[in-house]
Amino acid sequence: MRHQAMTPSPRENHPMQIPNRREFFGRSGLGLGSLALTQLIARDADAASGQAIGGVPGFHHRPRAKRVIYLFQSGAPSQLDLLDHKPLLNEKHGSELPSSVRGGQRLTGMSGNQSSLPLAGSPFKFTRRGRSGIEISELLPHLGSVADELCVVRSMYTEAINHGPGVTFVQTGSMFPGRPSIGAWLDYGLGSENDDLPSFVVMVTKNKGGQPLVSRLWGSGFLPSQHQGVRFRSGDDPVLYLNNPSGVDAASRRRAMDALSQLHQIKLQETDDPLVHSRIDQYELAFRMQASIPDATDLSDEPEHVLRMYGDDARNPGTFAANCLQARRLAERGVRFIQLYHQGWDHHGGLPGALPKQCRETDQASAALIQDLKQRGMLEDTLVIWGGEFGRTNYCQGKLTATSFGRDHHPRCFSLWMAGGGMKPGITFGQTDEFGYNIVENPVHIHDLQATLLHLLGIDHERLTFKYQGRQFRLTDVHGHVRRELIA
């Protein structure tokens, strides 16, 4: 297991000898070098034997994917205007939602007190794209060009009805804060393929409003803290507090790191505290990242045709397009889980004007990421996921006008798409009723999605566990089924 503590030597009967300053710094280099060498030898031996590096004692089965790029659309995109075409809903536009369709489902406080729930058809046209003929909205023309790579799931559902619990549920398997995120579970279970970069990286599109995104969404929960996601930002300091302060060079920082690690080793001899292990791991990774991050985040060596493929925004660090390109670069360098957040999909009003803007910001780069991975031979073992935390209602929140309407939260059904990483390409899975309100075929729960994701990475979701407060926890709690119908 990756983070087992080193067994300390038995205590002598006489008091511990504290080294003097010269001995302290003289010994630290050799001790740290031996420790690093031991870790690298063990890591290489695990890789050579086909074993996973981390909390799982080897892959449970042959993995189909090596890495995940999750394009999370925070705020919940409207499936009815993008991926789930409903002609009958258009015909019934303006009429009342039938009580037989609603079935007494609870509504949010934002529309639950409305005297009327008028149906709102989509003003956007859908066309069949690719050989597969998947119906995709005109708002996603670039995605339509890669339709034959997509696995579109139209029957996702969740219990969460508000954003905070909804996003937390997707990312951690629980609507309550405090659980480890997906990326943290993967880092704990499988470890990293690159010793100089974190295995879990998070990027958030800059200058976007909407529902707040908090660090617990990529946190480690009750897992050791070194498994939490590392957030990359745009600008001169992609990782906060990573660069050396003015006047401190690399050699000075290395000496300080050695001294600090020696103090940690002394502490470990007194008490085998896992928090000390976490600090050692984090400090050492931060030191190595000082050399690796500039290369990984510098897009200046990307060819012109690649930048054009992702769109003009790819030249602007921190945009969704630039983050998608950055995600591909990180995937090439062995980062296992890359999470992109793009806010602004919470369209309770003004949807006809706001939704096209969101699509313009995300459509081209999302499709380009698939194309880029495929042309590099990486799509087959890279799982790309696009979707939000729940769906949107088929009725209008507030007043329905001739030119505008809004949609409320809808947990009963929503759509997402996946590509690569062992997914069946060019298919749609699941079906909602003609009104787009209920699932009528092949429902897929959030826990099913998480179980399938882990399965593609070679992990049995029921066996990746961590004991906390007296019981074994897992990402899927006590639920979840691998949806093998989605796997190629």
Short mmCIF file of C-alpha atoms in Angstrom, two decimals:
data_model
loop_
_atom_site.label_atom_id
_atom_site.label_comp_id
_atom_site.label_asym_id
_atom_site.label_seq_id
_atom_site.Cartn_x
_atom_site.Cartn_y
_atom_site.Cartn_z
CA MET A 1 0.00 0.00 0.00
CA ARG A 2 1.32 3.36 -1.02
CA HIS A 3 1.22 5.37 2.18
CA GLN A 4 2.21 2.85 4.84
CA ALA A 5 4.37 4.33 7.53
CA MET A 6 8.03 3.37 7.79
CA THR A 7 8.53 1.17 10.86
CA PRO A 8 10.73 3.00 13.38
CA SER A 9 13.67 1.36 15.10
CA PRO A 10 13.07 0.02 18.63
CA ARG A 11 13.72 2.62 21.27
CA GLU A 12 17.03 2.37 23.15
CA ASN A 13 17.01 2.47 26.94
CA HIS A 14 19.18 5.59 26.96
CA PRO A 15 17.77 9.01 25.92
CA MET A 16 17.69 9.82 22.19
CA GLN A 17 20.89 11.54 21.01
CA ILE A 18 20.11 14.89 19.42
CA PRO A 19 22.59 15.59 16.59
CA ASN A 20 24.49 18.84 16.52
CA ARG A 21 23.97 21.28 13.65
CA ARG A 22 26.74 19.86 11.43
CA GLU A 23 25.56 16.27 11.92
CA PHE A 24 21.93 17.29 11.44
CA PHE A 25 22.44 18.71 7.95
CA GLY A 26 25.06 16.14 7.02
CA ARG A 27 22.77 13.20 7.70
CA SER A 28 19.59 14.66 6.21
CA GLY A 29 20.67 14.48 2.57
CA LEU A 30 21.60 10.77 2.76
CA GLY A 31 18.45 9.90 4.71
CA LEU A 32 16.15 11.69 2.30
CA GLY A 33 17.93 10.24 -0.70
CA SER A 34 17.53 6.72 0.65
CA LEU A 35 13.87 7.34 1.41
CA ALA A 36 13.19 8.67 -2.09
CA LEU A 37 15.14 5.80 -3.69
CA THR A 38 13.15 3.24 -1.70
CA GLN A 39 9.86 4.80 -2.80
CA LEU A 40 10.90 4.90 -6.45
CA ILE A 41 12.13 1.29 -6.44
CA ALA A 42 8.84 0.13 -4.88
CA ARG A 43 6.85 2.21 -7.37
CA ASP A 44 8.73 0.82 -10.38
CA ALA A 45 8.40 -2.73 -9.07
CA ASP A 46 4.64 -2.28 -8.69
CA ALA A 47 4.34 -0.88 -12.20
CA ALA A 48 6.41 -3.69 -13.70
CA SER A 49 4.27 -6.33 -12.01
CA GLY A 50 1.00 -4.72 -13.17
CA GLN A 51 0.08 -3.64 -9.67
CA ALA A 52 -1.68 -0.41 -8.91
CA ILE A 53 0.17 2.09 -6.76
CA GLY A 54 -1.95 3.16 -3.84
CA GLY A 55 -4.66 1.98 -1.48
CA VAL A 56 -5.80 -0.88 -3.72
CA PRO A 57 -3.41 -3.91 -3.68
CA GLY A 58 -3.39 -4.11 -7.48
CA PHE A 59 -6.02 -3.51 -10.13
CA HIS A 60 -9.13 -5.57 -9.48
CA HIS A 61 -9.44 -6.23 -13.21
CA ARG A 62 -7.90 -5.05 -16.45
CA PRO A 63 -8.52 -1.30 -16.78
CA ARG A 64 -9.93 0.23 -19.94
CA ALA A 65 -8.99 3.80 -19.02
CA LYS A 66 -5.84 5.27 -17.52
CA ARG A 67 -7.17 8.73 -16.78
CA VAL A 68 -10.32 10.87 -16.58
CA ILE A 69 -11.01 14.42 -17.78
CA TYR A 70 -14.29 15.56 -16.21
CA LEU A 71 -15.78 18.70 -17.81
CA PHE A 72 -18.23 19.61 -15.06
CA GLN A 73 -20.88 22.13 -16.13
CA SER A 74 -21.84 23.73 -12.82
CA GLY A 75 -25.40 25.01 -12.53
CA ALA A 76 -27.07 22.22 -14.54
CA PRO A 77 -27.38 22.62 -18.34
CA SER A 78 -30.84 22.19 -19.83
CA GLN A 79 -30.98 18.72 -21.35
CA LEU A 80 -34.19 19.66 -23.17
CA ASP A 81 -32.41 22.36 -25.16
CA LEU A 82 -29.16 20.46 -25.79
CA LEU A 83 -29.28 16.66 -25.80
CA ASP A 84 -32.87 15.38 -25.29
CA HIS A 85 -35.16 16.43 -28.14
CA LYS A 86 -38.90 16.51 -27.29
CA PRO A 87 -41.16 17.38 -30.27
CA LEU A 88 -44.35 16.87 -28.21
CA LEU A 89 -43.11 19.39 -25.67
CA ASN A 90 -42.79 21.92 -28.48
CA GLU A 91 -46.34 21.15 -29.63
CA LYS A 92 -47.68 21.61 -26.09
CA HIS A 93 -45.74 24.84 -25.51
CA GLY A 94 -47.70 27.11 -23.17
CA SER A 95 -50.16 24.47 -21.97
CA GLU A 96 -50.28 23.31 -18.36
CA LEU A 97 -48.01 20.51 -17.08
CA PRO A 98 -50.36 17.50 -16.71
CA SER A 99 -50.70 16.33 -13.11
CA SER A 100 -50.38 12.75 -14.36
CA VAL A 101 -46.89 13.58 -15.65
CA ARG A 102 -45.77 15.43 -12.53
CA GLY A 103 -47.01 12.62 -10.30
CA GLY A 104 -46.89 14.73 -7.15
CA GLN A 105 -43.13 15.29 -7.35
CA ARG A 106 -41.77 17.90 -4.99
CA LEU A 107 -40.73 21.19 -6.53
CA THR A 108 -38.22 23.75 -5.37
CA GLY A 109 -39.33 26.82 -3.46
CA MET A 110 -38.61 28.86 -6.57
CA SER A 111 -41.48 27.40 -8.60
CA GLY A 112 -43.44 25.34 -6.07
CA ASN A 113 -45.74 28.27 -5.25
CA GLN A 114 -46.57 29.11 -8.86
CA SER A 115 -50.27 28.96 -9.66
CA SER A 116 -49.42 27.73 -13.14
CA LEU A 117 -46.69 25.49 -14.56
CA PRO A 118 -46.75 26.17 -18.32
CA LEU A 119 -44.78 23.79 -20.53
CA ALA A 120 -41.83 25.37 -22.34
CA GLY A 121 -40.71 23.80 -25.58
CA SER A 122 -37.20 24.39 -26.85
CA PRO A 123 -36.69 27.25 -29.35
CA PHE A 124 -33.57 25.52 -30.67
CA LYS A 125 -33.51 23.05 -33.55
CA PHE A 126 -32.15 19.52 -33.24
CA THR A 127 -30.51 17.59 -36.09
CA ARG A 128 -29.14 14.08 -36.41
CA ARG A 129 -25.35 14.09 -36.55
CA GLY A 130 -22.77 11.58 -37.75
CA ARG A 131 -23.30 8.02 -38.89
CA SER A 132 -24.84 7.28 -35.50
CA GLY A 133 -27.60 9.85 -36.06
CA ILE A 134 -27.53 11.21 -32.50
CA GLU A 135 -29.89 14.18 -32.19
CA ILE A 136 -27.95 17.21 -30.95
CA SER A 137 -29.02 20.83 -30.57
CA GLU A 138 -27.96 23.49 -33.04
CA LEU A 139 -26.26 25.18 -30.08
CA LEU A 140 -23.59 22.44 -30.13
CA PRO A 141 -22.39 22.31 -33.75
CA HIS A 142 -18.83 21.33 -32.88
CA LEU A 143 -19.98 18.55 -30.57
CA GLY A 144 -22.13 17.30 -33.42
CA SER A 145 -18.98 16.87 -35.53
CA VAL A 146 -17.73 14.23 -33.08
CA ALA A 147 -21.14 12.62 -32.48
CA ASP A 148 -19.82 9.18 -33.44
CA GLU A 149 -17.41 9.30 -30.50
CA LEU A 150 -20.12 10.10 -27.95
CA CYS A 151 -22.02 7.96 -25.51
CA VAL A 152 -25.01 10.14 -24.59
CA VAL A 153 -26.89 9.10 -21.44
CA ARG A 154 -30.37 10.65 -21.35
CA SER A 155 -31.57 8.89 -18.22
CA MET A 156 -29.39 10.21 -15.41
CA TYR A 157 -31.13 10.97 -12.13
CA THR A 158 -30.32 12.12 -8.61
CA GLU A 159 -32.01 12.79 -5.27
CA ALA A 160 -30.50 16.26 -4.93
CA ILE A 161 -32.74 19.19 -5.82
CA ASN A 162 -30.43 22.12 -4.97
CA HIS A 163 -26.98 22.99 -6.27
CA GLY A 164 -24.84 22.56 -3.16
CA PRO A 165 -26.00 19.03 -2.36
CA GLY A 166 -26.24 18.22 -6.07
CA VAL A 167 -22.64 19.05 -6.96
CA THR A 168 -21.40 17.49 -3.72
CA PHE A 169 -23.29 14.28 -4.54
CA VAL A 170 -21.73 13.97 -8.00
CA GLN A 171 -18.23 14.71 -6.75
CA THR A 172 -18.20 12.76 -3.46
CA GLY A 173 -21.06 10.24 -3.53
CA SER A 174 -22.86 12.00 -0.67
CA MET A 175 -25.03 15.10 -0.45
CA PHE A 176 -23.41 15.91 2.90
CA PRO A 177 -20.01 17.63 3.08
CA GLY A 178 -16.99 15.79 4.43
CA ARG A 179 -16.57 12.83 2.08
CA PRO A 180 -13.55 12.39 -0.24
CA SER A 181 -13.97 13.52 -3.84
CA ILE A 182 -13.67 11.18 -6.83
CA GLY A 183 -10.16 12.35 -7.62
CA ALA A 184 -9.06 11.86 -4.02
CA TRP A 185 -10.38 8.28 -4.05
CA LEU A 186 -8.48 7.59 -7.26
CA ASP A 187 -5.26 9.06 -5.92
CA TYR A 188 -5.64 6.98 -2.76
CA GLY A 189 -6.42 3.86 -4.76
CA LEU A 190 -4.10 4.11 -7.76
CA GLY A 191 -1.55 6.81 -7.01
CA SER A 192 0.24 8.88 -9.63
CA GLU A 193 1.93 8.04 -12.92
CA ASN A 194 4.17 11.10 -12.60
CA ASP A 195 6.23 11.74 -9.46
CA ASP A 196 6.61 15.43 -10.33
CA LEU A 197 2.93 16.32 -10.74
CA PRO A 198 -0.16 15.75 -8.60
CA SER A 199 -2.41 12.96 -9.81
CA PHE A 200 -5.53 15.09 -9.21
CA VAL A 201 -5.74 18.58 -10.72
CA VAL A 202 -8.66 21.05 -10.69
CA MET A 203 -9.24 24.07 -12.92
CA VAL A 204 -12.12 26.57 -12.74
CA THR A 205 -12.99 28.86 -15.65
CA LYS A 206 -12.05 32.41 -14.70
CA ASN A 207 -14.45 35.35 -14.45
CA LYS A 208 -17.59 33.23 -14.28
CA GLY A 209 -20.46 33.84 -11.90
CA GLY A 210 -23.10 31.46 -10.64
CA GLN A 211 -23.34 28.99 -7.82
CA PRO A 212 -20.18 29.08 -5.67
CA LEU A 213 -17.61 26.31 -5.97
CA VAL A 214 -15.84 25.42 -2.73
CA SER A 215 -12.62 23.50 -2.18
CA ARG A 216 -14.34 20.59 -0.43
CA LEU A 217 -15.60 19.54 -3.87
CA TRP A 218 -12.05 18.44 -4.65
CA GLY A 219 -11.05 17.75 -1.05
CA SER A 220 -9.76 14.55 0.52
CA GLY A 221 -12.42 14.30 3.24
CA PHE A 222 -11.31 11.72 5.77
CA LEU A 223 -8.57 10.37 3.49
CA PRO A 224 -5.00 11.60 4.14
CA SER A 225 -4.70 15.19 2.98
CA GLN A 226 -2.12 14.51 0.24
CA HIS A 227 -4.93 13.01 -1.85
CA GLN A 228 -6.85 16.28 -2.23
CA GLY A 229 -6.96 18.01 -5.60
CA VAL A 230 -4.44 20.69 -6.51
CA ARG A 231 -6.06 23.72 -8.09
CA PHE A 232 -4.33 25.27 -11.09
CA ARG A 233 -5.03 28.94 -11.82
CA SER A 234 -4.31 31.26 -14.72
CA GLY A 235 -1.54 33.82 -14.45
CA ASP A 236 2.08 33.75 -13.36
CA ASP A 237 1.44 31.46 -10.38
CA PRO A 238 -0.61 28.46 -11.57
CA VAL A 239 -0.32 26.93 -8.09
CA LEU A 240 -0.52 29.35 -5.18
CA TYR A 241 2.51 29.64 -2.87
CA LEU A 242 4.56 27.27 -5.03
CA ASN A 243 7.21 29.72 -6.21
CA ASN A 244 10.11 30.62 -3.96
CA PRO A 245 9.95 34.01 -2.23
CA SER A 246 12.19 36.75 -3.52
CA GLY A 247 15.81 36.09 -2.56
CA VAL A 248 15.37 32.34 -2.03
CA ASP A 249 16.92 30.11 -4.69
CA ALA A 250 16.34 26.41 -5.39
CA ALA A 251 19.40 25.29 -3.43
CA SER A 252 18.29 27.21 -0.35
CA ARG A 253 14.80 25.77 -0.62
CA ARG A 254 16.24 22.25 -0.93
CA ARG A 255 18.31 22.73 2.23
CA ALA A 256 15.25 24.02 4.08
CA MET A 257 13.23 21.06 2.84
CA ASP A 258 15.89 18.62 4.04
CA ALA A 259 15.98 20.23 7.46
CA LEU A 260 12.20 20.21 7.73
CA SER A 261 12.01 16.57 6.67
CA GLN A 262 14.62 15.61 9.24
CA LEU A 263 12.46 17.21 11.93
CA HIS A 264 9.50 15.24 10.60
CA GLN A 265 11.52 12.02 10.82
CA ILE A 266 12.32 12.78 14.46
CA LYS A 267 8.63 13.33 15.08
CA LEU A 268 7.81 10.01 13.42
CA GLN A 269 10.13 8.21 15.82
CA GLU A 270 8.09 9.63 18.70
CA THR A 271 4.63 8.95 17.22
CA ASP A 272 3.60 7.33 13.94
CA ASP A 273 1.23 10.15 13.04
CA PRO A 274 -0.29 9.87 9.52
CA LEU A 275 -0.54 13.67 9.38
CA VAL A 276 3.24 13.84 9.49
CA HIS A 277 3.45 11.43 6.56
CA SER A 278 1.03 13.66 4.65
CA ARG A 279 3.14 16.74 5.34
CA ILE A 280 6.30 15.03 4.12
CA ASP A 281 4.57 13.90 0.91
CA GLN A 282 3.08 17.33 0.25
CA TYR A 283 6.28 19.28 0.87
CA GLU A 284 8.29 16.95 -1.37
CA LEU A 285 5.70 17.08 -4.17
CA ALA A 286 5.59 20.88 -3.95
CA PHE A 287 9.38 21.03 -4.33
CA ARG A 288 9.32 18.77 -7.40
CA MET A 289 6.43 20.74 -8.88
CA GLN A 290 8.55 23.89 -8.91
CA ALA A 291 10.39 22.39 -11.87
CA SER A 292 7.54 20.51 -13.55
CA ILE A 293 4.70 23.07 -13.41
CA PRO A 294 6.24 25.72 -15.71
CA ASP A 295 6.67 23.16 -18.48
CA ALA A 296 3.21 21.66 -18.02
CA THR A 297 1.40 25.02 -18.01
CA ASP A 298 3.31 26.81 -20.78
CA LEU A 299 1.13 26.65 -23.91
CA SER A 300 3.60 28.58 -26.08
CA ASP A 301 4.93 25.37 -27.65
CA GLU A 302 1.50 24.32 -28.91
CA PRO A 303 1.27 24.37 -32.73
CA GLU A 304 -0.90 27.00 -34.35
CA HIS A 305 -3.30 24.43 -35.81
CA VAL A 306 -3.94 23.00 -32.33
CA LEU A 307 -4.73 26.44 -30.90
CA ARG A 308 -7.12 27.11 -33.79
CA MET A 309 -8.83 23.76 -33.16
CA TYR A 310 -9.62 24.73 -29.55
CA GLY A 311 -10.70 28.24 -30.57
CA ASP A 312 -9.54 31.80 -29.98
CA ASP A 313 -10.11 31.53 -26.23
CA ALA A 314 -7.35 28.91 -26.02
CA ARG A 315 -4.85 31.79 -26.19
CA ASN A 316 -6.40 33.34 -23.08
CA PRO A 317 -5.26 31.49 -19.92
CA GLY A 318 -8.05 30.57 -17.53
CA THR A 319 -10.81 30.30 -20.14
CA PHE A 320 -12.61 27.01 -20.63
CA ALA A 321 -10.83 26.48 -23.95
CA ALA A 322 -7.39 27.10 -22.43
CA ASN A 323 -8.24 24.76 -19.55
CA CYS A 324 -9.29 22.02 -21.98
CA LEU A 325 -5.97 22.32 -23.78
CA GLN A 326 -4.19 22.35 -20.44
CA ALA A 327 -6.10 19.20 -19.48
CA ARG A 328 -4.74 17.39 -22.53
CA ARG A 329 -1.19 18.43 -21.63
CA LEU A 330 -1.64 17.18 -18.07
CA ALA A 331 -3.12 13.91 -19.31
CA GLU A 332 -0.05 13.41 -21.50
CA ARG A 333 2.13 13.84 -18.42
CA GLY A 334 0.39 11.19 -16.34
CA VAL A 335 -2.12 13.19 -14.31
CA ARG A 336 -4.85 10.67 -13.55
CA PHE A 337 -7.91 12.81 -12.76
CA ILE A 338 -8.40 16.28 -14.25
CA GLN A 339 -11.50 18.20 -13.19
CA LEU A 340 -12.65 21.30 -15.08
CA TYR A 341 -15.48 23.40 -13.64
CA HIS A 342 -17.43 25.83 -15.82
CA GLN A 343 -20.08 27.90 -14.05
CA GLY A 344 -23.08 29.78 -15.40
CA TRP A 345 -25.62 27.11 -16.44
CA ASP A 346 -28.26 27.99 -13.81
CA HIS A 347 -30.90 29.47 -16.12
CA HIS A 348 -33.97 30.18 -14.00
CA GLY A 349 -34.81 33.00 -16.41
CA GLY A 350 -33.63 34.40 -19.72
CA LEU A 351 -32.62 30.98 -21.02
CA PRO A 352 -33.02 31.72 -24.77
CA GLY A 353 -30.39 34.44 -24.52
CA ALA A 354 -28.06 32.99 -21.88
CA LEU A 355 -27.80 29.36 -23.01
CA PRO A 356 -26.26 30.11 -26.45
CA LYS A 357 -23.53 32.16 -24.75
CA GLN A 358 -22.63 29.25 -22.48
CA CYS A 359 -22.48 26.93 -25.46
CA ARG A 360 -20.22 29.29 -27.40
CA GLU A 361 -17.80 29.26 -24.46
CA THR A 362 -17.66 25.47 -24.20
CA ASP A 363 -18.75 23.69 -27.39
CA GLN A 364 -15.70 24.08 -29.63
CA ALA A 365 -13.15 23.29 -26.94
CA SER A 366 -15.07 20.23 -25.70
CA ALA A 367 -15.16 18.79 -29.22
CA ALA A 368 -11.53 19.77 -29.83
CA LEU A 369 -10.44 17.90 -26.72
CA ILE A 370 -11.97 14.70 -28.11
CA GLN A 371 -10.38 15.27 -31.52
CA ASP A 372 -7.01 16.13 -30.00
CA LEU A 373 -6.94 13.05 -27.78
CA LYS A 374 -7.98 10.83 -30.67
CA GLN A 375 -5.32 12.08 -33.07
CA ARG A 376 -2.69 11.46 -30.39
CA GLY A 377 -3.91 7.91 -29.74
CA MET A 378 -5.05 8.84 -26.23
CA LEU A 379 -8.83 8.77 -26.50
CA GLU A 380 -9.05 5.01 -26.19
CA ASP A 381 -7.63 5.14 -22.65
CA THR A 382 -8.85 8.60 -21.60
CA LEU A 383 -12.43 8.92 -20.34
CA VAL A 384 -13.97 12.35 -21.03
CA ILE A 385 -17.20 13.23 -19.19
CA TRP A 386 -19.42 16.30 -19.73
CA GLY A 387 -22.45 17.13 -17.58
CA GLY A 388 -23.90 18.94 -14.58
CA GLU A 389 -25.46 18.07 -11.23
CA PHE A 390 -29.11 17.59 -12.32
CA GLY A 391 -31.49 18.60 -15.10
CA ARG A 392 -33.96 21.40 -15.84
CA THR A 393 -37.76 21.38 -15.80
CA ASN A 394 -39.93 21.07 -18.89
CA TYR A 395 -42.13 23.87 -17.51
CA CYS A 396 -41.34 27.53 -17.18
CA GLN A 397 -40.23 29.03 -13.90
CA GLY A 398 -41.86 32.41 -13.61
CA LYS A 399 -43.71 34.02 -16.48
CA LEU A 400 -43.60 32.47 -19.93
CA THR A 401 -43.34 35.14 -22.64
CA ALA A 402 -43.08 35.02 -26.40
CA THR A 403 -39.34 35.57 -26.29
CA SER A 404 -38.10 34.34 -22.93
CA PHE A 405 -38.53 31.74 -20.19
CA GLY A 406 -36.55 29.97 -17.48
CA ARG A 407 -36.29 26.40 -16.23
CA ASP A 408 -36.12 25.26 -12.59
CA HIS A 409 -34.05 22.41 -11.11
CA HIS A 410 -35.13 18.91 -12.08
CA PRO A 411 -33.51 15.89 -10.40
CA ARG A 412 -35.75 13.25 -12.02
CA CYS A 413 -33.88 13.15 -15.32
CA PHE A 414 -30.99 14.80 -17.09
CA SER A 415 -28.40 14.10 -19.78
CA LEU A 416 -24.65 13.89 -19.97
CA TRP A 417 -22.18 12.55 -22.50
CA MET A 418 -18.99 10.54 -22.26
CA ALA A 419 -16.32 9.67 -24.80
CA GLY A 420 -13.31 7.36 -24.96
CA GLY A 421 -11.92 5.34 -22.07
CA GLY A 422 -13.78 2.16 -22.99
CA MET A 423 -17.25 3.69 -23.50
CA LYS A 424 -19.41 2.57 -26.44
CA PRO A 425 -19.12 5.28 -29.10
CA GLY A 426 -21.97 6.66 -31.16
CA ILE A 427 -24.88 5.60 -28.94
CA THR A 428 -27.65 7.07 -26.82
CA PHE A 429 -28.68 5.26 -23.66
CA GLY A 430 -31.85 5.61 -21.64
CA GLN A 431 -35.05 7.39 -22.51
CA THR A 432 -37.36 9.96 -20.95
CA ASP A 433 -41.08 10.35 -21.59
CA GLU A 434 -42.47 12.52 -24.38
CA PHE A 435 -42.67 15.49 -22.02
CA GLY A 436 -39.07 15.10 -20.84
CA TYR A 437 -40.15 14.81 -17.20
CA ASN A 438 -39.71 11.17 -16.16
CA ILE A 439 -37.39 8.32 -17.12
CA VAL A 440 -39.12 5.47 -18.92
CA GLU A 441 -36.13 3.30 -19.86
CA ASN A 442 -32.72 2.41 -18.33
CA PRO A 443 -32.38 4.85 -15.41
CA VAL A 444 -28.77 5.61 -14.41
CA HIS A 445 -28.17 6.88 -10.88
CA ILE A 446 -25.25 9.07 -9.80
CA HIS A 447 -23.80 6.08 -7.93
CA ASP A 448 -24.08 3.98 -11.11
CA LEU A 449 -22.02 6.59 -12.95
CA GLN A 450 -19.39 6.54 -10.21
CA ALA A 451 -19.28 2.73 -10.11
CA THR A 452 -18.87 2.58 -13.90
CA LEU A 453 -16.13 5.22 -13.85
CA LEU A 454 -14.15 3.24 -11.27
CA HIS A 455 -14.72 0.00 -13.20
CA LEU A 456 -13.23 1.51 -16.35
CA LEU A 457 -10.15 2.43 -14.31
CA GLY A 458 -9.72 -1.15 -13.09
CA ILE A 459 -11.37 -0.73 -9.68
CA ASP A 460 -14.26 -2.66 -8.15
CA HIS A 461 -16.23 0.13 -6.46
CA GLU A 462 -17.24 -2.19 -3.62
CA ARG A 463 -13.61 -2.95 -2.75
CA LEU A 464 -12.08 0.54 -2.75
CA THR A 465 -12.80 1.38 0.89
CA PHE A 466 -11.37 3.34 3.80
CA LYS A 467 -12.14 2.69 7.45
CA TYR A 468 -13.32 5.80 9.26
CA GLN A 469 -15.24 6.19 12.52
CA GLY A 470 -15.67 2.46 12.88
CA ARG A 471 -16.91 1.47 9.44
CA GLN A 472 -15.70 1.09 5.87
CA PHE A 473 -16.62 3.93 3.54
CA ARG A 474 -16.54 3.98 -0.24
CA LEU A 475 -17.33 6.46 -3.02
CA THR A 476 -20.64 4.75 -3.86
CA ASP A 477 -21.62 4.28 -0.19
CA VAL A 478 -23.78 1.10 -0.21
CA HIS A 479 -25.23 1.68 -3.68
CA GLY A 480 -24.22 1.72 -7.32
CA HIS A 481 -24.13 -0.73 -10.21
CA VAL A 482 -21.66 -0.87 -13.08
CA ARG A 483 -23.63 -0.13 -16.25
CA ARG A 484 -21.97 -2.63 -18.55
CA GLU A 485 -24.36 -1.69 -21.36
CA LEU A 486 -22.33 1.52 -21.72
CA ILE A 487 -18.97 -0.22 -22.02
CA ALA A 488 -17.54 -1.19 -25.40
#
